[in-house]
Each structure stands twice: as structure tokens, then as C-alpha cells.
Amino acid sequence: MTVRTATSGERAGRREQNKAENRAALLKAARTVFAEIGYGAAGVRDIVRRTDLASGTFYNYFNDKADIFEAVVREMSVELMRRHRGGRAKARTAEEFFRAHISTYITFVVNDPEILAFGRNNVTPIRALMEKPDIQTMARQLIEDLSAAIERGVLPDVDPQYLAATLSGVVFEISVAMVSRDPIDTEGAIDFATRLMMGGIANLPKKGS
């Protein structure tokens, strides 16, 4: 009877799979820990304890707490970019464009309780990452979509970089204010941001209306 041994390629494949699974487990644990207690209170030990991995394993994948926090935010940004792809490109009017962008971002934050808690407990460290090259990919995609909408005549011929900065700032800061409230008014936040982008302060609903 011949006993088949694993080839070097199969062993290498298993090693790569194990590495990917370990990294994913650490990222999942980190997202949960940062959501529960926030970046400031969290430590590497808190993250590793949520996995079946040895404590030293963490440093095979990440340098420190800041490194894994950035990786978690990057992972969320990739998912958010994926969700943005359809809505903005299909917009036929400026209002549709802004509402598609804003509602995608706001619902992404609100619909998953862990992401909501993550956003509530990590406003300052998230804001500090906005200029990181990997996170800036999301901003570049927005500029490209704005430029395409301008070319199609959906948006007026304005500076797309300034417009992207304005839209991103409005949506982020409104989402910060939104998640600090109880109960959370998702539709109110989306409508406020959309109307602000469409007509400025004169277009905003009066308080209580």
C-alpha cells in the first residue's frame, strides 16, 4: 500500500491558507475589541485573547495596535467602495448622486451594530487616518465618479477635488453627530446632508419640521 505524502506545493498552499486565516481572525477580533472598548482602551493582548492564537502570533502579521487598527479601517473602506460602485454611476441628477453617496455611507455605518459601535468609539483615531494613502483610495474613487458625473452633465462644471472634500467632510461629520444621538435618525441625517449639498443652508429643513 502506497502512502501519499503531501507535495511541497500542497504544504506551501496550506501554510498560505493558515496565514490568511490567522490574519482574518486577528482582524475580526480587533474590530470587535475596538467597537466594544475603543482604540484608546484596547491593547494587543485584548485582541489576541479573542482568538485561538498564541500571543506572539500577532506580531507575525501586525506591528502594533495602530497597525491593526489601520488594517481594520482599510478593510471597511474596501467594502464601502464596493457598495458605492453602482449608485453614484447610475445617478441621473445631482440630487440622485448626492443621495446615493450619502445613503450608502450612512446605512453602512448604521446597519451593522458592530460597525456602528466602532464608529461611535473611535471617532478621533478614524479621523487621524483620513490622509493615509490606502484610505485616500476611497477619496480618489469619489473624485473619479464626480468627474464622470460632471462630464455627463449630471453635476455642474465645478472643481471635483474641492467638491469631493466638501462631500466627504459633510458626510463624515454628520455621521459622527448622528451616531452620538439616541435614537439614531438615519433618514434625517441622509436628508440633511443631501439638502445641504444641493442648496446650502437655505435649503435645510427648519428644526422640528
Coordinates of N, CA and C in Angstrom, one line a residue:
M1 N 0.9 -1.2 0.0 CA 0.0 0.0 0.0 C 0.9 1.2 0.0
T2 N 0.6 2.1 -0.9 CA 1.4 3.4 -1.0 C 0.7 4.5 -0.2
V3 N 1.5 5.1 0.6 CA 1.0 6.2 1.4 C 1.4 7.5 0.7
R4 N 0.4 8.3 0.3 CA 0.7 9.5 -0.4 C 1.1 10.6 0.6
T5 N 2.2 11.2 0.3 CA 2.7 12.3 1.1 C 2.3 13.7 0.4
A6 N 2.1 14.7 1.2 CA 1.8 16.0 0.7 C 3.0 16.5 -0.1
T7 N 2.8 17.1 -1.3 CA 3.8 17.7 -2.0 C 4.2 19.0 -1.4
S8 N 5.4 19.5 -1.8 CA 5.8 20.8 -1.3 C 4.9 21.9 -1.7
G9 N 4.2 21.8 -2.8 CA 3.3 22.8 -3.3 C 2.0 22.8 -2.4
E10 N 1.6 21.6 -2.0 CA 0.4 21.5 -1.1 C 0.7 22.0 0.2
R11 N 1.9 21.7 0.7 CA 2.3 22.2 2.1 C 2.3 23.7 2.1
A12 N 2.9 24.3 1.0 CA 3.0 25.7 0.9 C 1.6 26.3 0.8
G13 N 0.7 25.7 0.1 CA -0.7 26.2 0.0 C -1.4 26.2 1.3
R14 N -1.1 25.1 2.1 CA -1.8 25.1 3.4 C -1.2 26.2 4.3
R15 N 0.1 26.4 4.2 CA 0.7 27.4 5.0 C 0.1 28.8 4.7
E16 N 0.0 29.1 3.4 CA -0.6 30.4 3.0 C -2.1 30.5 3.5
Q17 N -2.8 29.4 3.4 CA -4.2 29.4 3.9 C -4.2 29.6 5.4
N18 N -3.3 29.0 6.1 CA -3.3 29.2 7.6 C -3.0 30.6 7.9
K19 N -2.0 31.2 7.1 CA -1.6 32.6 7.4 C -2.8 33.5 7.1
A20 N -3.5 33.3 6.0 CA -4.7 34.1 5.7 C -5.8 34.0 6.8
E21 N -6.0 32.8 7.2 CA -7.0 32.6 8.3 C -6.6 33.2 9.6
N22 N -5.3 33.1 9.9 CA -4.8 33.8 11.2 C -5.0 35.3 11.1
R23 N -4.7 35.9 10.0 CA -4.8 37.3 9.8 C -6.2 37.7 9.9
A24 N -7.1 37.0 9.2 CA -8.5 37.3 9.2 C -9.1 37.2 10.6
A25 N -8.6 36.2 11.4 CA -9.1 36.0 12.8 C -8.7 37.2 13.6
L26 N -7.5 37.7 13.4 CA -7.0 38.8 14.2 C -7.7 40.1 13.8
L27 N -8.0 40.3 12.6 CA -8.8 41.5 12.1 C -10.2 41.5 12.7
K28 N -10.8 40.3 12.6 CA -12.2 40.2 13.2 C -12.2 40.5 14.7
A29 N -11.2 39.9 15.4 CA -11.1 40.2 16.8 C -10.9 41.6 17.1
A30 N -10.0 42.2 16.3 CA -9.7 43.6 16.6 C -10.9 44.5 16.3
R31 N -11.6 44.3 15.3 CA -12.8 45.1 15.0 C -13.8 45.0 16.2
T32 N -14.0 43.8 16.8 CA -14.9 43.6 17.9 C -14.3 44.4 19.1
V33 N -13.1 44.2 19.4 CA -12.5 44.9 20.6 C -12.5 46.4 20.5
F34 N -12.2 46.9 19.3 CA -12.2 48.4 19.1 C -13.6 48.9 19.2
A35 N -14.6 48.1 18.7 CA -16.0 48.5 18.8 C -16.5 48.5 20.2
E36 N -16.0 47.6 21.0 CA -16.5 47.4 22.4 C -15.9 48.4 23.4
I37 N -14.6 48.6 23.3 CA -13.9 49.5 24.3 C -13.1 50.7 23.7
G38 N -13.1 50.8 22.4 CA -12.4 51.9 21.7 C -10.9 51.7 21.6
Y39 N -10.3 52.5 20.7 CA -8.9 52.4 20.4 C -8.0 52.7 21.6
G40 N -8.4 53.7 22.4 CA -7.6 54.1 23.5 C -7.4 53.1 24.6
A41 N -8.5 52.4 24.9 CA -8.5 51.4 26.0 C -8.0 50.0 25.5
A42 N -8.1 49.8 24.2 CA -7.7 48.4 23.7 C -6.2 48.2 23.7
G43 N -5.8 47.0 23.9 CA -4.4 46.6 23.8 C -4.3 45.3 22.9
V44 N -3.1 45.1 22.5 CA -2.9 43.9 21.6 C -3.3 42.6 22.4
R45 N -3.1 42.6 23.6 CA -3.5 41.4 24.4 C -5.0 41.1 24.4
D46 N -5.8 42.3 24.4 CA -7.2 42.1 24.3 C -7.7 41.5 23.0
I47 N -7.0 41.9 22.0 CA -7.3 41.3 20.6 C -6.9 39.9 20.5
V48 N -5.7 39.5 20.9 CA -5.3 38.1 20.8 C -6.2 37.2 21.7
R49 N -6.6 37.7 22.8 CA -7.5 36.8 23.7 C -8.8 36.4 23.0
R50 N -9.2 37.2 22.0 CA -10.5 36.9 21.3 C -10.2 35.8 20.2
T51 N -9.0 35.3 20.0 CA -8.7 34.3 19.0 C -8.1 33.1 19.7
D52 N -7.9 32.0 19.0 CA -7.2 30.8 19.5 C -5.7 30.8 19.2
L53 N -5.2 32.0 18.9 CA -3.8 32.1 18.5 C -2.9 32.4 19.7
A54 N -1.6 32.0 19.6 CA -0.7 32.4 20.7 C -0.4 33.9 20.6
S55 N 0.0 34.5 21.8 CA 0.2 35.9 21.8 C 1.2 36.4 20.8
G56 N 2.3 35.7 20.7 CA 3.4 36.1 19.8 C 3.0 36.1 18.3
T57 N 1.9 35.4 18.0 CA 1.5 35.2 16.6 C 1.1 36.6 16.0
F58 N 0.5 37.5 16.9 CA 0.1 38.8 16.4 C 1.1 39.5 15.6
Y59 N 2.4 39.4 16.1 CA 3.5 40.2 15.5 C 4.0 39.6 14.2
N60 N 3.5 38.4 13.8 CA 3.8 37.9 12.5 C 3.0 38.6 11.4
Y61 N 2.0 39.4 11.8 CA 1.1 40.0 10.9 C 0.9 41.5 11.0
F62 N 1.1 42.0 12.3 CA 0.9 43.4 12.5 C 2.0 43.9 13.5
N63 N 2.4 45.2 13.3 CA 3.5 45.7 14.1 C 3.0 46.1 15.5
D64 N 1.8 46.6 15.6 CA 1.3 47.1 16.9 C -0.2 47.4 16.7
K65 N -0.8 48.0 17.8 CA -2.2 48.3 17.8 C -2.6 49.2 16.7
A66 N -1.8 50.2 16.4 CA -2.1 51.2 15.4 C -2.1 50.6 14.0
D67 N -1.2 49.6 13.8 CA -1.1 48.9 12.5 C -2.4 48.1 12.2
I68 N -2.9 47.4 13.2 CA -4.1 46.6 13.0 C -5.3 47.5 13.0
F69 N -5.3 48.6 13.7 CA -6.5 49.5 13.6 C -6.6 50.0 12.2
E70 N -5.5 50.4 11.6 CA -5.5 50.9 10.2 C -6.0 49.8 9.3
A71 N -5.5 48.6 9.5 CA -6.0 47.5 8.7 C -7.5 47.3 8.7
V72 N -8.0 47.4 9.9 CA -9.5 47.2 10.1 C -10.2 48.3 9.3
V73 N -9.8 49.6 9.5 CA -10.4 50.7 8.8 C -10.3 50.5 7.3
R74 N -9.1 50.0 6.8 CA -8.9 49.8 5.4 C -9.8 48.7 4.9
E75 N -10.0 47.7 5.6 CA -10.9 46.6 5.3 C -12.4 47.2 5.1
M76 N -12.8 48.0 6.0 CA -14.1 48.6 6.0 C -14.2 49.5 4.7
S77 N -13.1 50.3 4.4 CA -13.1 51.2 3.3 C -13.3 50.4 2.0
V78 N -12.6 49.3 1.9 CA -12.8 48.5 0.7 C -14.2 48.0 0.5
E79 N -14.8 47.6 1.5 CA -16.2 47.2 1.5 C -17.1 48.4 1.1
L80 N -16.8 49.5 1.7 CA -17.6 50.7 1.4 C -17.5 51.1 -0.1
M81 N -16.3 51.0 -0.6 CA -16.0 51.4 -2.0 C -16.8 50.4 -2.9
R82 N -16.9 49.1 -2.5 CA -17.6 48.2 -3.3 C -19.1 48.6 -3.4
R83 N -19.6 49.0 -2.3 CA -21.0 49.4 -2.2 C -21.3 50.7 -3.0
H84 N -20.3 51.5 -3.1 CA -20.5 52.8 -3.7 C -20.5 52.6 -5.3
R85 N -20.0 51.6 -5.8 CA -19.7 51.5 -7.2 C -21.0 51.7 -8.1
G86 N -22.1 51.1 -7.7 CA -23.3 51.2 -8.5 C -24.0 52.5 -8.4
G87 N -24.4 52.9 -7.2 CA -25.3 54.0 -7.1 C -24.9 55.3 -7.7
R88 N -23.6 55.8 -7.5 CA -23.2 57.1 -8.0 C -23.1 57.1 -9.5
A89 N -22.7 55.9 -10.1 CA -22.5 55.9 -11.5 C -23.9 55.9 -12.2
K90 N -24.9 55.5 -11.6 CA -26.2 55.4 -12.2 C -27.1 56.7 -12.0
A91 N -26.6 57.6 -11.2 CA -27.3 58.8 -10.9 C -27.6 59.6 -12.2
R92 N -28.9 60.1 -12.3 CA -29.3 60.9 -13.4 C -29.4 62.4 -13.1
T93 N -29.4 62.7 -11.8 CA -29.5 64.1 -11.4 C -28.5 64.3 -10.2
A94 N -28.2 65.5 -9.9 CA -27.3 65.9 -8.8 C -27.8 65.3 -7.5
E95 N -29.1 65.5 -7.3 CA -29.7 65.0 -6.1 C -29.6 63.5 -5.9
E96 N -29.8 62.8 -7.0 CA -29.6 61.3 -7.0 C -28.2 60.9 -6.7
F97 N -27.2 61.7 -7.2 CA -25.8 61.4 -7.0 C -25.5 61.6 -5.5
F98 N -25.8 62.7 -5.0 CA -25.5 63.0 -3.6 C -26.3 62.1 -2.6
R99 N -27.5 61.8 -2.9 CA -28.3 60.9 -2.0 C -27.8 59.5 -2.1
A100 N -27.4 59.0 -3.2 CA -26.8 57.7 -3.4 C -25.5 57.6 -2.5
H101 N -24.6 58.6 -2.6 CA -23.4 58.6 -1.9 C -23.6 58.6 -0.4
I102 N -24.5 59.5 0.0 CA -24.7 59.8 1.4 C -25.4 58.6 2.1
S103 N -26.5 58.1 1.4 CA -27.2 57.0 2.0 C -26.4 55.7 2.1
T104 N -25.5 55.5 1.1 CA -24.6 54.3 1.1 C -23.7 54.4 2.4
Y105 N -23.1 55.5 2.6 CA -22.2 55.7 3.7 C -23.0 55.6 5.0
I106 N -24.1 56.3 5.2 CA -24.8 56.3 6.4 C -25.4 54.9 6.8
T107 N -25.9 54.3 5.8 CA -26.5 52.9 6.1 C -25.4 51.9 6.4
F108 N -24.3 52.1 5.8 CA -23.1 51.2 6.1 C -22.7 51.3 7.6
V109 N -22.7 52.5 8.0 CA -22.4 52.8 9.4 C -23.5 52.3 10.4
V110 N -24.7 52.4 10.0 CA -25.8 52.2 11.0 C -26.3 50.7 11.0
N111 N -26.3 50.1 9.8 CA -27.0 48.8 9.7 C -26.3 47.6 10.4
D112 N -25.0 47.7 10.6 CA -24.2 46.7 11.3 C -23.9 47.2 12.7
P113 N -24.5 46.6 13.8 CA -24.3 47.1 15.2 C -22.8 47.2 15.5
E114 N -22.0 46.3 15.0 CA -20.5 46.4 15.4 C -19.9 47.6 14.7
I115 N -20.2 47.8 13.4 CA -19.6 49.0 12.8 C -20.1 50.3 13.4
L116 N -21.4 50.3 13.8 CA -21.9 51.5 14.5 C -21.2 51.7 15.8
A117 N -20.9 50.7 16.6 CA -20.2 50.8 17.8 C -18.7 51.2 17.5
F118 N -18.2 50.7 16.5 CA -16.8 51.0 16.1 C -16.7 52.5 15.8
G119 N -17.7 53.0 15.0 CA -17.7 54.4 14.7 C -17.9 55.3 15.9
R120 N -18.8 54.9 16.8 CA -19.0 55.7 18.0 C -17.8 55.8 18.9
N121 N -17.1 54.7 19.0 CA -16.0 54.7 20.0 C -14.6 55.0 19.4
N122 N -14.5 55.4 18.1 CA -13.2 55.6 17.6 C -13.2 56.8 16.6
V123 N -13.9 57.8 16.9 CA -14.0 59.0 16.0 C -12.6 59.6 15.8
T124 N -11.9 59.9 16.8 CA -10.6 60.6 16.7 C -9.6 59.8 15.9
P125 N -9.4 58.5 16.3 CA -8.4 57.7 15.5 C -8.8 57.5 14.1
I126 N -10.1 57.4 13.8 CA -10.6 57.2 12.4 C -10.2 58.5 11.6
R127 N -10.5 59.7 12.2 CA -10.3 60.9 11.6 C -8.8 61.1 11.3
A128 N -7.9 60.6 12.2 CA -6.5 60.7 12.0 C -6.0 59.9 10.8
L129 N -6.8 58.9 10.4 CA -6.3 58.1 9.3 C -6.7 58.6 7.9
M130 N -7.5 59.7 7.9 CA -8.1 60.1 6.6 C -7.1 60.4 5.5
E131 N -5.9 60.8 5.9 CA -4.8 61.2 4.9 C -3.9 60.0 4.6
K132 N -4.1 58.9 5.1 CA -3.3 57.7 4.8 C -3.5 57.3 3.4
P133 N -2.4 56.9 2.7 CA -2.5 56.6 1.2 C -3.6 55.6 0.9
D134 N -3.7 54.5 1.7 CA -4.6 53.4 1.4 C -6.1 53.9 1.6
I135 N -6.3 54.7 2.6 CA -7.6 55.3 2.8 C -8.0 56.3 1.8
Q136 N -7.0 57.0 1.2 CA -7.2 58.0 0.2 C -7.7 57.4 -1.1
T137 N -7.6 56.1 -1.3 CA -8.1 55.4 -2.4 C -9.6 55.7 -2.6
M138 N -10.3 55.7 -1.4 CA -11.7 55.9 -1.5 C -12.0 57.4 -1.9
A139 N -11.2 58.3 -1.5 CA -11.3 59.7 -1.9 C -11.1 59.8 -3.4
R140 N -10.1 59.1 -3.9 CA -9.8 59.2 -5.4 C -10.9 58.6 -6.2
Q141 N -11.5 57.5 -5.7 CA -12.6 56.9 -6.4 C -13.8 57.9 -6.5
L142 N -14.0 58.6 -5.4 CA -15.1 59.6 -5.3 C -14.8 60.8 -6.3
I143 N -13.6 61.2 -6.4 CA -13.2 62.3 -7.4 C -13.5 61.8 -8.8
E144 N -13.1 60.5 -9.1 CA -13.3 60.0 -10.4 C -14.8 59.9 -10.7
D145 N -15.6 59.5 -9.8 CA -17.1 59.4 -10.0 C -17.7 60.8 -10.2
L146 N -17.2 61.8 -9.4 CA -17.7 63.2 -9.5 C -17.3 63.7 -10.9
S147 N -16.1 63.5 -11.3 CA -15.6 64.0 -12.7 C -16.4 63.4 -13.8
A148 N -16.7 62.1 -13.7 CA -17.6 61.4 -14.7 C -19.0 62.0 -14.7
A149 N -19.5 62.3 -13.5 CA -20.9 62.9 -13.4 C -20.9 64.3 -14.0
I150 N -19.8 65.0 -13.8 CA -19.7 66.4 -14.4 C -19.6 66.3 -15.9
E151 N -18.9 65.3 -16.4 CA -18.8 65.1 -17.9 C -20.1 64.7 -18.5
R152 N -20.9 64.0 -17.7 CA -22.3 63.6 -18.2 C -23.3 64.7 -18.1
G153 N -22.9 65.8 -17.4 CA -23.9 66.9 -17.2 C -24.8 66.7 -16.0
V154 N -24.5 65.6 -15.2 CA -25.3 65.4 -14.0 C -25.0 66.4 -12.9
L155 N -23.7 66.8 -12.9 CA -23.3 67.8 -11.9 C -22.7 69.0 -12.7
P156 N -22.8 70.2 -12.1 CA -22.3 71.4 -12.7 C -20.7 71.3 -12.8
D157 N -20.2 72.1 -13.7 CA -18.7 72.1 -14.0 C -17.9 72.8 -12.9
V158 N -17.8 72.1 -11.8 CA -17.0 72.7 -10.7 C -15.8 71.9 -10.4
D159 N -14.9 72.3 -9.5 CA -13.7 71.6 -9.2 C -14.0 70.3 -8.5
P160 N -13.8 69.1 -9.1 CA -14.2 67.9 -8.4 C -13.4 67.6 -7.1
Q161 N -12.2 68.0 -7.0 CA -11.4 67.8 -5.8 C -12.0 68.5 -4.6
Y162 N -12.3 69.8 -4.9 CA -13.0 70.6 -3.8 C -14.3 70.0 -3.4
L163 N -15.1 69.6 -4.5 CA -16.4 69.0 -4.2 C -16.3 67.7 -3.4
A164 N -15.3 66.9 -3.8 CA -15.1 65.6 -3.1 C -14.8 65.9 -1.6
A165 N -13.9 66.9 -1.4 CA -13.5 67.2 0.0 C -14.7 67.7 0.8
T166 N -15.5 68.5 0.2 CA -16.7 69.0 0.8 C -17.7 67.9 1.2
L167 N -18.0 67.1 0.2 CA -19.0 66.0 0.4 C -18.5 65.0 1.4
S168 N -17.2 64.7 1.4 CA -16.7 63.7 2.4 C -16.7 64.3 3.8
G169 N -16.3 65.6 3.9 CA -16.4 66.2 5.2 C -17.8 66.3 5.8
V170 N -18.7 66.7 4.9 CA -20.1 66.8 5.4 C -20.6 65.5 5.9
V171 N -20.4 64.4 5.0 CA -21.0 63.1 5.4 C -20.3 62.5 6.6
F172 N -19.0 62.7 6.7 CA -18.3 62.1 7.9 C -18.8 62.8 9.2
E173 N -18.8 64.1 9.2 CA -19.1 64.9 10.4 C -20.6 64.7 10.8
I174 N -21.5 64.6 9.8 CA -22.9 64.4 10.1 C -23.1 63.0 10.6
S175 N -22.3 62.0 10.1 CA -22.4 60.6 10.7 C -21.9 60.6 12.1
V176 N -20.9 61.4 12.4 CA -20.4 61.4 13.8 C -21.5 62.0 14.7
A177 N -22.1 63.1 14.3 CA -23.2 63.6 15.1 C -24.4 62.7 15.2
M178 N -24.7 62.0 14.1 CA -25.8 61.1 14.1 C -25.7 59.9 15.1
V179 N -24.5 59.3 15.1 CA -24.3 58.1 15.9 C -24.2 58.5 17.4
S180 N -24.0 59.8 17.7 CA -24.0 60.2 19.1 C -25.4 60.4 19.7
R181 N -26.4 60.3 18.8 CA -27.8 60.5 19.3 C -28.5 59.2 19.6
D182 N -29.5 59.3 20.4 CA -30.3 58.1 20.8 C -31.7 58.6 20.9
P183 N -32.6 58.2 20.0 CA -32.4 57.2 18.9 C -31.7 57.9 17.7
I184 N -31.1 57.0 16.9 CA -30.4 57.5 15.7 C -31.5 57.7 14.6
D185 N -31.3 58.9 14.0 CA -32.3 59.3 12.9 C -31.5 59.2 11.6
T186 N -31.5 58.0 11.0 CA -30.8 57.7 9.8 C -31.3 58.6 8.6
E187 N -32.7 58.5 8.4 CA -33.3 59.3 7.3 C -33.1 60.8 7.5
G188 N -33.2 61.2 8.7 CA -32.9 62.7 8.9 C -31.5 63.1 8.6
A189 N -30.6 62.3 8.9 CA -29.2 62.6 8.6 C -28.9 62.6 7.1
I190 N -29.5 61.6 6.4 CA -29.3 61.5 5.0 C -30.0 62.7 4.3
D191 N -31.2 63.0 4.7 CA -31.9 64.2 4.1 C -31.2 65.5 4.4
F192 N -30.7 65.7 5.6 CA -30.0 66.9 6.0 C -28.8 67.1 5.1
A193 N -27.9 66.0 5.0 CA -26.7 66.1 4.2 C -27.0 66.3 2.7
T194 N -28.0 65.6 2.2 CA -28.4 65.8 0.8 C -28.8 67.2 0.5
R195 N -29.7 67.7 1.3 CA -30.2 69.0 1.1 C -29.2 70.1 1.3
L196 N -28.2 69.9 2.2 CA -27.1 70.8 2.3 C -26.3 70.9 1.1
M197 N -26.0 69.7 0.5 CA -25.2 69.6 -0.7 C -25.9 70.2 -1.9
M198 N -27.2 70.1 -1.9 CA -28.0 70.6 -3.1 C -28.2 72.1 -3.1
G199 N -28.5 72.6 -1.9 CA -28.9 74.0 -1.9 C -28.3 74.9 -0.8
G200 N -27.3 74.4 0.0 CA -26.7 75.1 1.0 C -27.7 75.3 2.2
I201 N -27.3 76.2 3.1 CA -28.1 76.3 4.4 C -29.5 76.8 4.1
A202 N -29.8 77.5 3.0 CA -31.1 78.0 2.8 C -32.1 76.8 2.4
N203 N -31.5 75.7 2.0 CA -32.3 74.5 1.6 C -32.6 73.6 2.8
L204 N -32.1 73.9 3.9 CA -32.2 72.9 5.1 C -33.6 73.0 5.7
P205 N -34.1 71.9 6.2 CA -35.4 71.9 6.9 C -35.3 72.7 8.2
K206 N -36.4 73.4 8.6 CA -36.4 74.0 9.9 C -36.5 73.0 11.0
K207 N -35.9 73.3 12.1 CA -35.9 72.3 13.2 C -37.3 72.0 13.6
G208 N -37.6 70.7 13.7 CA -39.0 70.2 14.1 C -39.9 70.0 12.9
S209 N -39.5 70.4 11.7 CA -40.3 70.2 10.5 C -40.0 68.9 9.8

